[in-house]
XYZ file of C-alpha atoms in Angstrom:
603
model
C -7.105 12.051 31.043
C -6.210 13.277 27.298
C -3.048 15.020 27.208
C -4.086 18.708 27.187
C -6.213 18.026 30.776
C -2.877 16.530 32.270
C -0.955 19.703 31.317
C -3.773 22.086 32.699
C -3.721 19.939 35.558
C -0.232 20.186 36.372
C 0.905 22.047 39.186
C 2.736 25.360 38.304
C 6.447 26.050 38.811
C 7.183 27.648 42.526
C 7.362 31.456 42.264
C 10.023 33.768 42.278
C 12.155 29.840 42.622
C 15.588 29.456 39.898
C 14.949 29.137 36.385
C 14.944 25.733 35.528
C 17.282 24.465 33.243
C 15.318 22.324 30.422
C 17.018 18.750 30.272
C 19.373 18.517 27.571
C 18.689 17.399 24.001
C 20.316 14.500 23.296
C 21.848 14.253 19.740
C 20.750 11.658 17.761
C 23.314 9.258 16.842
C 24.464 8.226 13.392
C 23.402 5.480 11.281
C 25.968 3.658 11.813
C 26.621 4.304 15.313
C 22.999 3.785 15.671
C 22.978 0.089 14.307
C 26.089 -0.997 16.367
C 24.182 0.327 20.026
C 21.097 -1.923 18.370
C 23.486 -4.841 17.962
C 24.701 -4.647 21.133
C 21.957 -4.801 22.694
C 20.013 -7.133 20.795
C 23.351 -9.367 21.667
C 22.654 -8.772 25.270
C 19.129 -9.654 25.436
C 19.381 -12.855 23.224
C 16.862 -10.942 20.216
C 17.976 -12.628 16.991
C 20.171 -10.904 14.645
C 17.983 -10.826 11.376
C 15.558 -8.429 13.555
C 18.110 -5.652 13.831
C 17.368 -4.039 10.176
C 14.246 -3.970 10.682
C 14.014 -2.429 14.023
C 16.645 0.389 12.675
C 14.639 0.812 9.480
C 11.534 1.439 11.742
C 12.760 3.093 15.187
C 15.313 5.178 13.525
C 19.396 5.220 14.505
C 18.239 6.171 18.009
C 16.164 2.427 18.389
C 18.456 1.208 20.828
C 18.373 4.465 23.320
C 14.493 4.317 22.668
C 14.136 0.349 23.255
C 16.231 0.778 26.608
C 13.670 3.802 27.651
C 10.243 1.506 26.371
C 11.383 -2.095 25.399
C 7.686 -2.310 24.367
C 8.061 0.006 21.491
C 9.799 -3.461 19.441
C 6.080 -4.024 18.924
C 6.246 -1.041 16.567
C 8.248 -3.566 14.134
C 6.970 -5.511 11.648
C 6.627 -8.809 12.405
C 7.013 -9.177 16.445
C 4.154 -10.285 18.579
C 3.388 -9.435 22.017
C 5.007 -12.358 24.052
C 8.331 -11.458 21.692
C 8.021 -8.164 22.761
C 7.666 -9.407 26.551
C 10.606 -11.262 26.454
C 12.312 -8.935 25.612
C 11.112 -6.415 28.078
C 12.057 -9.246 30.597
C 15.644 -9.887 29.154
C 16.424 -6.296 29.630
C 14.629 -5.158 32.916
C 14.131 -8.640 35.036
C 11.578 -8.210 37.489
C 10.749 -4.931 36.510
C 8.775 -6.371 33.711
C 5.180 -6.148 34.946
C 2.455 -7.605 32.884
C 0.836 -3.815 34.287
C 3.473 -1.804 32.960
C 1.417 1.198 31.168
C 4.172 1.545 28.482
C 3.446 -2.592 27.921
C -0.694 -1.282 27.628
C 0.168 1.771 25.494
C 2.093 -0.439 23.226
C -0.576 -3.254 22.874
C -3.333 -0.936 22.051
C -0.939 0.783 19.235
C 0.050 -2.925 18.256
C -3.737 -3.912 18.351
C -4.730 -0.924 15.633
C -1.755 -1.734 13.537
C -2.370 -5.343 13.265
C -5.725 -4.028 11.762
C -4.112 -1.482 9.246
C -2.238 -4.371 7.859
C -5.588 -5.960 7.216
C -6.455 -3.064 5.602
C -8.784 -1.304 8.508
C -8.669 2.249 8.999
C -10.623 2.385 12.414
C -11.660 -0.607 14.804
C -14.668 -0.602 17.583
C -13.088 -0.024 20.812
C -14.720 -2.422 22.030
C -13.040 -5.190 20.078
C -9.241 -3.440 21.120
C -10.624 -3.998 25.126
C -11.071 -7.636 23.993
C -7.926 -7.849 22.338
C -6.243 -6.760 25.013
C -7.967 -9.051 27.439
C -6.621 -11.724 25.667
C -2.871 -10.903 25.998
C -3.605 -9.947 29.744
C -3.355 -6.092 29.890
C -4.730 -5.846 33.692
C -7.173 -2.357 32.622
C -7.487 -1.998 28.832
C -9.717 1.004 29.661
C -6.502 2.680 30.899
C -4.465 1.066 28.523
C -6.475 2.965 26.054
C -6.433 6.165 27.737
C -2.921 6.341 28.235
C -2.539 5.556 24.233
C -4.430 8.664 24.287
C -2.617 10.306 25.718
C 0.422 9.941 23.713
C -1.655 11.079 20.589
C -0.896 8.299 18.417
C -4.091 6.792 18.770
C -7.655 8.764 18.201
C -11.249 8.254 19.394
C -13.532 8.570 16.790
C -17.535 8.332 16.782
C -19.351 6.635 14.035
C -22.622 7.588 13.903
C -24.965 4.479 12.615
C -27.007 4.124 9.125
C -30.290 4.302 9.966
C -32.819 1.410 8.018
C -36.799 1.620 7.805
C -36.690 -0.122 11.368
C -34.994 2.813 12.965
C -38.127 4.943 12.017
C -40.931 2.312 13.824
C -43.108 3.558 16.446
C -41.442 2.942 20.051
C -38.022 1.596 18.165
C -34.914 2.797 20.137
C -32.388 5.070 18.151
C -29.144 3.347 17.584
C -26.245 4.333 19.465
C -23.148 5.887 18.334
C -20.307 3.763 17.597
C -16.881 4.387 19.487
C -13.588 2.982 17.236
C -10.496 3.887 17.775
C -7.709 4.704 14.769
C -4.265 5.334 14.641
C -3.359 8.804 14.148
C -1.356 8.757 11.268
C -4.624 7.036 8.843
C -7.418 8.282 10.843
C -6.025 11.949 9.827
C -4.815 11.168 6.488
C -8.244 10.006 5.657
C -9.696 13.065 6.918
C -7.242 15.556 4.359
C -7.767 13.071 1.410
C -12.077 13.444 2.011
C -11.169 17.020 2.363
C -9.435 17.317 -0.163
C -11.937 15.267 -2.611
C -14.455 18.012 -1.449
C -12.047 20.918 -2.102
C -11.427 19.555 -5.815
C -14.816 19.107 -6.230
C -16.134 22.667 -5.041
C -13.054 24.476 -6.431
C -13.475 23.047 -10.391
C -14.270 25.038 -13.283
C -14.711 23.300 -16.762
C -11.554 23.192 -17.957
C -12.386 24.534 -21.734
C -15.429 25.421 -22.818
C -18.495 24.186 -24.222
C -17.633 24.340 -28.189
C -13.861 23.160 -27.672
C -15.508 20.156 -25.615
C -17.661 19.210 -27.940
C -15.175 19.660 -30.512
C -12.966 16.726 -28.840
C -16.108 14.722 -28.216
C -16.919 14.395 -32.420
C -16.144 11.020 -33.371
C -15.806 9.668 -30.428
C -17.722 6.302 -28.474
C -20.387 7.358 -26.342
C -18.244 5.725 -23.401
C -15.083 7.784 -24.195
C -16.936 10.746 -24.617
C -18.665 10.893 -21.110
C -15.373 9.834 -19.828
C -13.625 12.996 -21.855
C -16.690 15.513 -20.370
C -16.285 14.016 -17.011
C -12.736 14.944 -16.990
C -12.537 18.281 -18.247
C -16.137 19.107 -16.434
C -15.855 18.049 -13.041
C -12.893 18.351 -10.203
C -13.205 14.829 -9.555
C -14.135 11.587 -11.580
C -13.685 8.078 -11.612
C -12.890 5.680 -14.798
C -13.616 2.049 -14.775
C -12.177 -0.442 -17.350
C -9.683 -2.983 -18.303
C -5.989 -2.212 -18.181
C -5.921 -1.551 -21.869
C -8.929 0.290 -22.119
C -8.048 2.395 -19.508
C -4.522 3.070 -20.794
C -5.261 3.662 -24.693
C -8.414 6.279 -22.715
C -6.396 7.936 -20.379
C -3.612 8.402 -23.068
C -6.816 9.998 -25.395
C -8.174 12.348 -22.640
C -4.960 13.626 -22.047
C -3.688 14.201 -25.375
C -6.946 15.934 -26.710
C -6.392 17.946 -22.972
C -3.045 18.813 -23.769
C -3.628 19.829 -26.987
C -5.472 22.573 -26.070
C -3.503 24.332 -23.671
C -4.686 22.308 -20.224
C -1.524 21.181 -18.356
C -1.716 17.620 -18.661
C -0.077 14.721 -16.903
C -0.771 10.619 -16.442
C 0.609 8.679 -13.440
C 1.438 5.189 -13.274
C 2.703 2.995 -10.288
C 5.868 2.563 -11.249
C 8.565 3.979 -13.631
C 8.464 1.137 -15.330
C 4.727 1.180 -15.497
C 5.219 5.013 -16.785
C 7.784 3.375 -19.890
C 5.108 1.045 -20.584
C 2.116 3.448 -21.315
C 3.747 5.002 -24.075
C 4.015 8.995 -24.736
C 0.717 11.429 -25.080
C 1.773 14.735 -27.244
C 2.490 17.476 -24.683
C 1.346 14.963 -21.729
C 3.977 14.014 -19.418
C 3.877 10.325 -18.403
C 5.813 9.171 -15.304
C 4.879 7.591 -12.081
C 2.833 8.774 -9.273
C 5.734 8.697 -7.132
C 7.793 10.778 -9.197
C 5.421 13.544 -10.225
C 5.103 13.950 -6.395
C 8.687 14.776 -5.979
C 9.911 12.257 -2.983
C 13.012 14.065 -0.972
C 15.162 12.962 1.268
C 14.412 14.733 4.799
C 16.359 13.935 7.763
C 13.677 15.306 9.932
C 11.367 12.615 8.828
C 9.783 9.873 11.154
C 12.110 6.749 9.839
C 10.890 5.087 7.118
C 8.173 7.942 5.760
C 8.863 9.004 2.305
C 8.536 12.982 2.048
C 7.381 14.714 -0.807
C 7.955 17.712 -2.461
C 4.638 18.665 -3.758
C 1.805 19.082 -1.064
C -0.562 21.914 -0.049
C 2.368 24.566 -0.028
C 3.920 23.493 -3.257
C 1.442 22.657 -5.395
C 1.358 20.468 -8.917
C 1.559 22.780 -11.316
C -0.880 21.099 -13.201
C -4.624 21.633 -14.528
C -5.370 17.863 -15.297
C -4.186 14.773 -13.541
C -5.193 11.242 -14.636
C -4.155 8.457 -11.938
C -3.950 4.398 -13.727
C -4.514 1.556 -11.224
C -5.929 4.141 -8.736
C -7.443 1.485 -6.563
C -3.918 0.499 -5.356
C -3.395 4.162 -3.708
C -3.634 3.443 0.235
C -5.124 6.310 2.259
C -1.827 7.866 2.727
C -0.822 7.679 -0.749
C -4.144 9.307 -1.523
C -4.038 12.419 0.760
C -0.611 13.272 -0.480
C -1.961 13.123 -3.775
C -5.050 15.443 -3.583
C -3.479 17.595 -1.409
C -0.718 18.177 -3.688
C -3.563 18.986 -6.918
C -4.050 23.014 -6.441
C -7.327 24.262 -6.134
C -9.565 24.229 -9.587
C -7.188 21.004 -10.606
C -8.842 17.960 -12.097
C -8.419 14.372 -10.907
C -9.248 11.320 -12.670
C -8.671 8.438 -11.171
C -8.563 4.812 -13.147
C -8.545 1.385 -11.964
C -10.325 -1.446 -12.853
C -13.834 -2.706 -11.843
C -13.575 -4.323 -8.766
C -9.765 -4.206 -8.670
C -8.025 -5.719 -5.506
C -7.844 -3.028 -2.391
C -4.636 -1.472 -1.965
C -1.770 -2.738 0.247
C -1.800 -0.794 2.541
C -5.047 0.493 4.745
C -8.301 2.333 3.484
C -9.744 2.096 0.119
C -10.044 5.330 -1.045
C -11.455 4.993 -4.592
C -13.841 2.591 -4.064
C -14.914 4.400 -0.957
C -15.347 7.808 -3.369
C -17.363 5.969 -5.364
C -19.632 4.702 -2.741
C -20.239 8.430 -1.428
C -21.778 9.031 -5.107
C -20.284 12.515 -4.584
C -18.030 11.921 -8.392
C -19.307 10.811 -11.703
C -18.374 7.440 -12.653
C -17.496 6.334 -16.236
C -17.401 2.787 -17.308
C -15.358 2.541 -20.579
C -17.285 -0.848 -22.724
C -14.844 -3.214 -23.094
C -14.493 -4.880 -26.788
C -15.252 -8.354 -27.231
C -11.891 -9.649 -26.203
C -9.858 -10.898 -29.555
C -7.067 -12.943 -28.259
C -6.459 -15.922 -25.756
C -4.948 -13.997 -22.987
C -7.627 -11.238 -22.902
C -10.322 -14.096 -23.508
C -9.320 -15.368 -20.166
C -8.641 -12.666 -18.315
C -11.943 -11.054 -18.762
C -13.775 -14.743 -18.217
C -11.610 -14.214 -14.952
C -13.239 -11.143 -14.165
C -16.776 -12.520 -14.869
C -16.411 -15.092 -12.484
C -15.858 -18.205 -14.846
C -12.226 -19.987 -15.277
C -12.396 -21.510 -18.944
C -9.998 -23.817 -20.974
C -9.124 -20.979 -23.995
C -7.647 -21.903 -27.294
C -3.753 -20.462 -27.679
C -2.750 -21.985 -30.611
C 0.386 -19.402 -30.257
C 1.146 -20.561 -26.767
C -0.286 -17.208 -25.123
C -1.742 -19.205 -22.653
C -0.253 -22.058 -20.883
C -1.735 -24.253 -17.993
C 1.127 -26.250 -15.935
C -0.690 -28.511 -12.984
C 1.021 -29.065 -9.841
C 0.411 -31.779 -7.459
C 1.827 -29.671 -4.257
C 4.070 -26.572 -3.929
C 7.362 -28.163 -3.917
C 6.412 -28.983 -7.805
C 4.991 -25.953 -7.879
C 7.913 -24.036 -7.492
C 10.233 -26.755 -9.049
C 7.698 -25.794 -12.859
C 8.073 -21.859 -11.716
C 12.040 -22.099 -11.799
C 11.986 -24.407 -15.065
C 10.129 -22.128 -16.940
C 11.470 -19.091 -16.019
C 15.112 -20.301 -17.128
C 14.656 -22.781 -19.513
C 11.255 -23.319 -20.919
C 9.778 -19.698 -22.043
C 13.010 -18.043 -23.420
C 13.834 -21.150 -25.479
C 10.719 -21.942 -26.468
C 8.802 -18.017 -27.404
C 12.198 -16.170 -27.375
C 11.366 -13.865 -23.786
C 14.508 -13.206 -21.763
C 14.481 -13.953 -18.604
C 14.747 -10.602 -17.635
C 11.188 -10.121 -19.106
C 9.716 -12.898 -17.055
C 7.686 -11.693 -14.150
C 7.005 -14.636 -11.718
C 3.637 -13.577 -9.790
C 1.587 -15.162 -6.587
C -0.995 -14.277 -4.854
C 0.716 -13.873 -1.195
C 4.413 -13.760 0.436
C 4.068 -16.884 2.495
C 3.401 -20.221 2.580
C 5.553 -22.999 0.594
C 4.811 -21.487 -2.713
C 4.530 -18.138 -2.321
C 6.599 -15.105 -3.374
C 9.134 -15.646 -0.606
C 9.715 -19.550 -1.349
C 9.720 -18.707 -5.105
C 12.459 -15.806 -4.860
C 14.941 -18.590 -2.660
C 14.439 -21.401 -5.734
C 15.028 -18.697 -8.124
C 18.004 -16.760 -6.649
C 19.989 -20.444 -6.192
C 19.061 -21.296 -9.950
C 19.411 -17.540 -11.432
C 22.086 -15.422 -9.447
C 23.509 -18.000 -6.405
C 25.896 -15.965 -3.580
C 25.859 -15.901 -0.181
C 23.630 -12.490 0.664
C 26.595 -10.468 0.858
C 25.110 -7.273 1.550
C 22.036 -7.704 3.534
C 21.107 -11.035 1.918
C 21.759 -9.527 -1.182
C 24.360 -10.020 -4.472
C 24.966 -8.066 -6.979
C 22.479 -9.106 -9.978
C 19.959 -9.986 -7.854
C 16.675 -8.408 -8.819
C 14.716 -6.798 -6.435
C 11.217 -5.175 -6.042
C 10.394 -2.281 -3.437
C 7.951 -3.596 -0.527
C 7.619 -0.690 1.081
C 8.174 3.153 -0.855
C 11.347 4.918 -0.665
C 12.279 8.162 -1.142
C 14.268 6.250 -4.818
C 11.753 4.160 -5.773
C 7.767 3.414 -5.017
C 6.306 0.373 -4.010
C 6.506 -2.491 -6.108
C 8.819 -0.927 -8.607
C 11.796 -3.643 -9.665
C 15.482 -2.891 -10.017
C 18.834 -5.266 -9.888
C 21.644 -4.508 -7.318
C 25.112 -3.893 -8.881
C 26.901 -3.367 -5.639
C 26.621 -2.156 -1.915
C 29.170 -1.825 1.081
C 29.005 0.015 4.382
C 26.966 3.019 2.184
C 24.292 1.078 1.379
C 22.953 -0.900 -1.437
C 23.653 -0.234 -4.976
C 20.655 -0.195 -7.190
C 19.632 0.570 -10.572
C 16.424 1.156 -10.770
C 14.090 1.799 -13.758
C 14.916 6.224 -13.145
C 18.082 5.457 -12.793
C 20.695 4.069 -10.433
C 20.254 4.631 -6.612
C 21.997 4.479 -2.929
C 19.785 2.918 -0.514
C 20.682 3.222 2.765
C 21.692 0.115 5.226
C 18.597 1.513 7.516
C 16.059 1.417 4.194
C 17.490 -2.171 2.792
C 15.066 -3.369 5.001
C 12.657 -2.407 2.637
C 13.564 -4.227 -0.708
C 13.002 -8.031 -1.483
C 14.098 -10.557 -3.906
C 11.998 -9.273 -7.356
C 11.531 -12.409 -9.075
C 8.978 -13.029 -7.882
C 6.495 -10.466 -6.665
C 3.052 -10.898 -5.179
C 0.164 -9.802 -6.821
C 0.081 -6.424 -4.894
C 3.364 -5.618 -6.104
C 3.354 -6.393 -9.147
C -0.149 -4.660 -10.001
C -0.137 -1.944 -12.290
C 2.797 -2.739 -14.152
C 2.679 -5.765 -17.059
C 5.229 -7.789 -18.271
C 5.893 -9.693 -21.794
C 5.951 -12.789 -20.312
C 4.176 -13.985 -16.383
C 4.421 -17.090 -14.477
C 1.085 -17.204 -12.317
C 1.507 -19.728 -9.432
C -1.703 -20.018 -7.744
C -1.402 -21.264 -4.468
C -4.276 -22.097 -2.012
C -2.796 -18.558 -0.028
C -4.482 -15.643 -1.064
C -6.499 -16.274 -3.565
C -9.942 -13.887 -4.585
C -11.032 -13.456 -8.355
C -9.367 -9.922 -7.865
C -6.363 -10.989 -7.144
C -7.000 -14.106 -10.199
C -7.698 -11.492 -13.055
C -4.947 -8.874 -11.813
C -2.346 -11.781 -12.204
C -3.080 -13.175 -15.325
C -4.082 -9.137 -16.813
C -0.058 -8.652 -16.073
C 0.731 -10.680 -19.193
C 1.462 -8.836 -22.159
C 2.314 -12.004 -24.440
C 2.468 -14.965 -22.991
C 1.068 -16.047 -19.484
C 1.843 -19.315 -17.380
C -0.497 -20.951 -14.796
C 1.119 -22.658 -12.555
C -2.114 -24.587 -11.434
C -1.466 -25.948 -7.695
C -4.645 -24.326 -5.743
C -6.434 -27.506 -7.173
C -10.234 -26.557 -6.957
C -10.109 -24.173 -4.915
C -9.060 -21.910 -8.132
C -12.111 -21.897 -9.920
C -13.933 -21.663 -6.746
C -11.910 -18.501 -5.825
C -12.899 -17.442 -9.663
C -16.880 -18.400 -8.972
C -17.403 -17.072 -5.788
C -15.758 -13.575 -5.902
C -15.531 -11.001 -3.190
C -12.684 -9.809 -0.663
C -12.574 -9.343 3.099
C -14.664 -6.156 3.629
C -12.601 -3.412 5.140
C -13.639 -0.492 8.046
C -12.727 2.862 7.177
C -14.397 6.021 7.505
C -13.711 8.089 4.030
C -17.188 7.468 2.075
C -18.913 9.258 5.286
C -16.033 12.375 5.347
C -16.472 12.900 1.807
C -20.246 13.548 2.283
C -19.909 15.300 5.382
């Protein structure tokens, strides 16, 4: 039973009875009295300490009041599987901890769907979440299901199948609808950003006209010039190139834009991105995140980053170019086009065949699939140095020995991670500032995932004892740490770097690259040890000097030729993937992903 059939079913209030009173609303606690109720109870039920941030950052100050009500709902935190989240149920109800508890069903299915997100799906077949949750031994999935339902953080959706030549044989049986299921929070942004692709699309007017067009076209490449017409013709278009391509064309369109009167701006990833790019004349260049307007709002589900620009308070802006636009998650996405007012003009930029974003969907390359937008690929140069001679071998599949006679290019082997991450620390501190002059503060250490024994997270412990040791005074942090963003806040978006210079029962004191910031105990959660970033966080934004440690985690040509495209002078491979590097490199491809937004768009 959904829940609008279980209110209509409910059986009315007595007549001519007492007004009921309504329960009371209870107040939400503070922050601070918030994380000592979580403490406490986490003491009493034997959950380790280190999970308490986390569960604060994601349940809010009222976590503990909410975990007493549904100790399920710990599944809602990063990190915890199902038979943690069991024993905790049992630690803090005993016996009353059925394996048929419906809030222990509810909580599985949610868990189920999010465990999917983070591989980057959108929707999954229903039929697979039954399965699922016949493996951890939810007694009726079916009604497991319904009752997530119910709740309304969970939504059916029907995917109606492609048909092929077969479907139209004589006596062949039309194929049946597919039921997935989605949770609600990506299932509806990716209905608002395929909206709002078609809205852009059907509300765009050239943005000059046909003489001052052609006007801005004379001189120009045939490449650039389609991509220039594409822009100022259409709502929505799509640009494919290499990073500097893309930059030096983006910069072009929106100068030429600008000059005429459109109002003109270009988003990076990051602020420091945004720095990098350079200035357009009457263009303004910043990140995504900032032209967007984050707010703080206490009224906001913990953790969500609010913005001050959306469908009530428009951009006021005619032209919008987006770089690295394959890294926008669905979310990210829908807040973007529905912040572009109607008759606006989007371009988005990424690379051919750019990793997928970090978090779910894939919103550009599913735009581009629904061959609803024109798409411009820019023709890249013949690539004149060493580091752009690899790079773009990278990209076509090949890993090649290139000739650096300036050191551009460096290849370090490494028999196993421990040496791996011994050669990351060594030339990070010693070897690349005395040898090409680089500060270390202009080294970016880079791999291709968090875990295993030489990725990000191992790197960041052998670099904070060599770089900036202390004992994780504030959170596991010390002032002069670096840092990187893992997850947005309201400050700073994802994967933007910053060094603490302080913190205390406030908060953590950070500067980042727009300036110095509080962030909250509650939010902490959300930053990690910056130097070294995987390759998702670190995309978008380039460096003087990277240190590339390729582990046997993670790796996809993608995820190769966004690493070593960080570089901007000098780039270290720190080569302990062994063959499975170039194989990576030959072989190509990434895990597909299920999402819905190249059907909505066409809809």
């Amino acid at each position: 039973m959904r829940a609008a059939e279980a209110a209509a079913a409910a059986p009315p209030a007595p007549p001519g009875g007492p007004a009921q009173e309504p329960p009371p609303v209870r107040a939400e606690p503070t922050a601070q009295e918030g994380l000592r109720a979580l403490t406490d109870l986490f003491s009493e039920t034997g959950v380790p300490a280190p999970l308490t941030a986390r569960t604060a950052a994601r349940l809010g100050p009222g976590a503990a009041g909410r975990l007493r009500e549904d100790p399920w709902r710990l599944l809602r935190v990063p990190g915890v599987r199902p038979r943690q989240a069991d024993h905790f149920a049992r630690a803090l109800l005993g016996p009353d901890a059925r394996p048929d508890d419906p809030r222990r069903g509810r909580a599985l299915v949610l868990h189920v769907l999010t465990e999917a997100a983070r591989g980057g799906h959108t929707v999954t077949p229903a039929a697979d979440v039954v399965s699922a949750l016949e493996r951890v031994q939810v007694a009726d999935p079916q009604g497991a299901v319904e009752a997530a339902l119910d709740e309304a953080e969970v939504l059916t959706l029907t995917e109606e199948p492609e048909f092929g030549e077969e479907s139209f044989e004589e006596d062949a049986e039309p194929p049946e609808p597919e039921e997935t299921l989605g949770p609600a929070r990506w299932a509806l942004a990716e209905e608002a950003a395929a909206e709002g692709f078609q809205r852009l699309t059907l509300t765009a007017v050239p943005l000059l006209d046909d003489a001052a067009i052609k006007d801005l076209r004379d001189g120009l490449p045939e490449d650039r010039s389609l991509a220039l017409t594409a822009a100022l013709r259409t709502g929505v278009s799509v640009l494919r190139g290499t990073p500097g391509d893309l930059a030096g064309a983006a910069l072009v369109i929106a100068s030429a834009a600008a000059g005429e009167g459109v109002r003109t701006a270009v988003a990076a990833p990051t602020d420091r991105a945004a720095a990098g790019l350079g200035a357009g004349d009457g263009v303004a260049v910043t990140s995504l995140h900032r032209l967007l307007e984050p707010r703080d709002d206490p009224s906001a589900a913990p953790g969500a980053v609010v913005y001050g620009r959306g469908e009530q308070n428009p951009l006021e802006l005619d032209l919008i170019l987006v770089t690295d636009a394959s890294a926008l998650d669905v979310e990210l996405c829908a807040v973007l086009v529905e912040a572009c007012p109607d008759g606006a003009h989007l371009v988005l930029c990424a690379e051919p065949d750019a990793p997928p974003p970090a978090g779910p969907g894939r919103p550009l390359d599913d735009l581009e699939a629904s061959e609803t937008v024109p798409v411009v690929m820019l023709d890249a140069a013949p690539p004149s140095e060493p580091l752009g001679e690899l790079t773009e071998a990278v990209r076509g599949g090949e890993l090649v020995a290139v000739d650096a006679p300036g050191r551009e290019v460096v290849i370090v082997p490494a028999e196993g991670p421990g040496e791996a991450v011994h050669r990351a620390v060594q030339l990070v501190t010693d070897s690349i500032p005395r040898a090409l002059g680089i500060p270390v503060e202009d080294v970016q250490v880079v791999a291709p995932a968090s875990g295993g024994d030489a990725g990000a997270t191992a790197l960041n412990a052998a670099l904070k004892a060599r770089l900036n040791p202390g004992p994780g005074k504030f959170g596991g942090m010390d002032p002069g740490d670096r840092v990187v963003v893992a997850a947005a806040l309201p400050h700073a978006p994802l994967g933007e770097t910053g060094t603490v210079t302080g913190g205390g029962a406030h908060g953590l004191d950070v500067e980042f690259p727009g300036g110095p910031a509080v962030v909250a105990p509650a939010d902490a959660s959300r930053l990690r040890h910056g130097w070294a970033l995987t390759v998702a966080q670190a995309r978008g934004t380039r460096r003087p000097a990277v240190v590339a440690v390729m582990s046997p985690e993670g790796l996809s040509r993608s995820v190769v030729a966004t690493a070593f495209g960080l570089a901007g002078r000098h780039l270290s491979v720190v080569q302990a993937a062994g063959p499975g590097l170039a194989k990576a490199v030959r072989e190509g491809g990434t895990p597909a992903r299920r999402t819905r937004l190249a059907r909505l768009v066409i809809q």
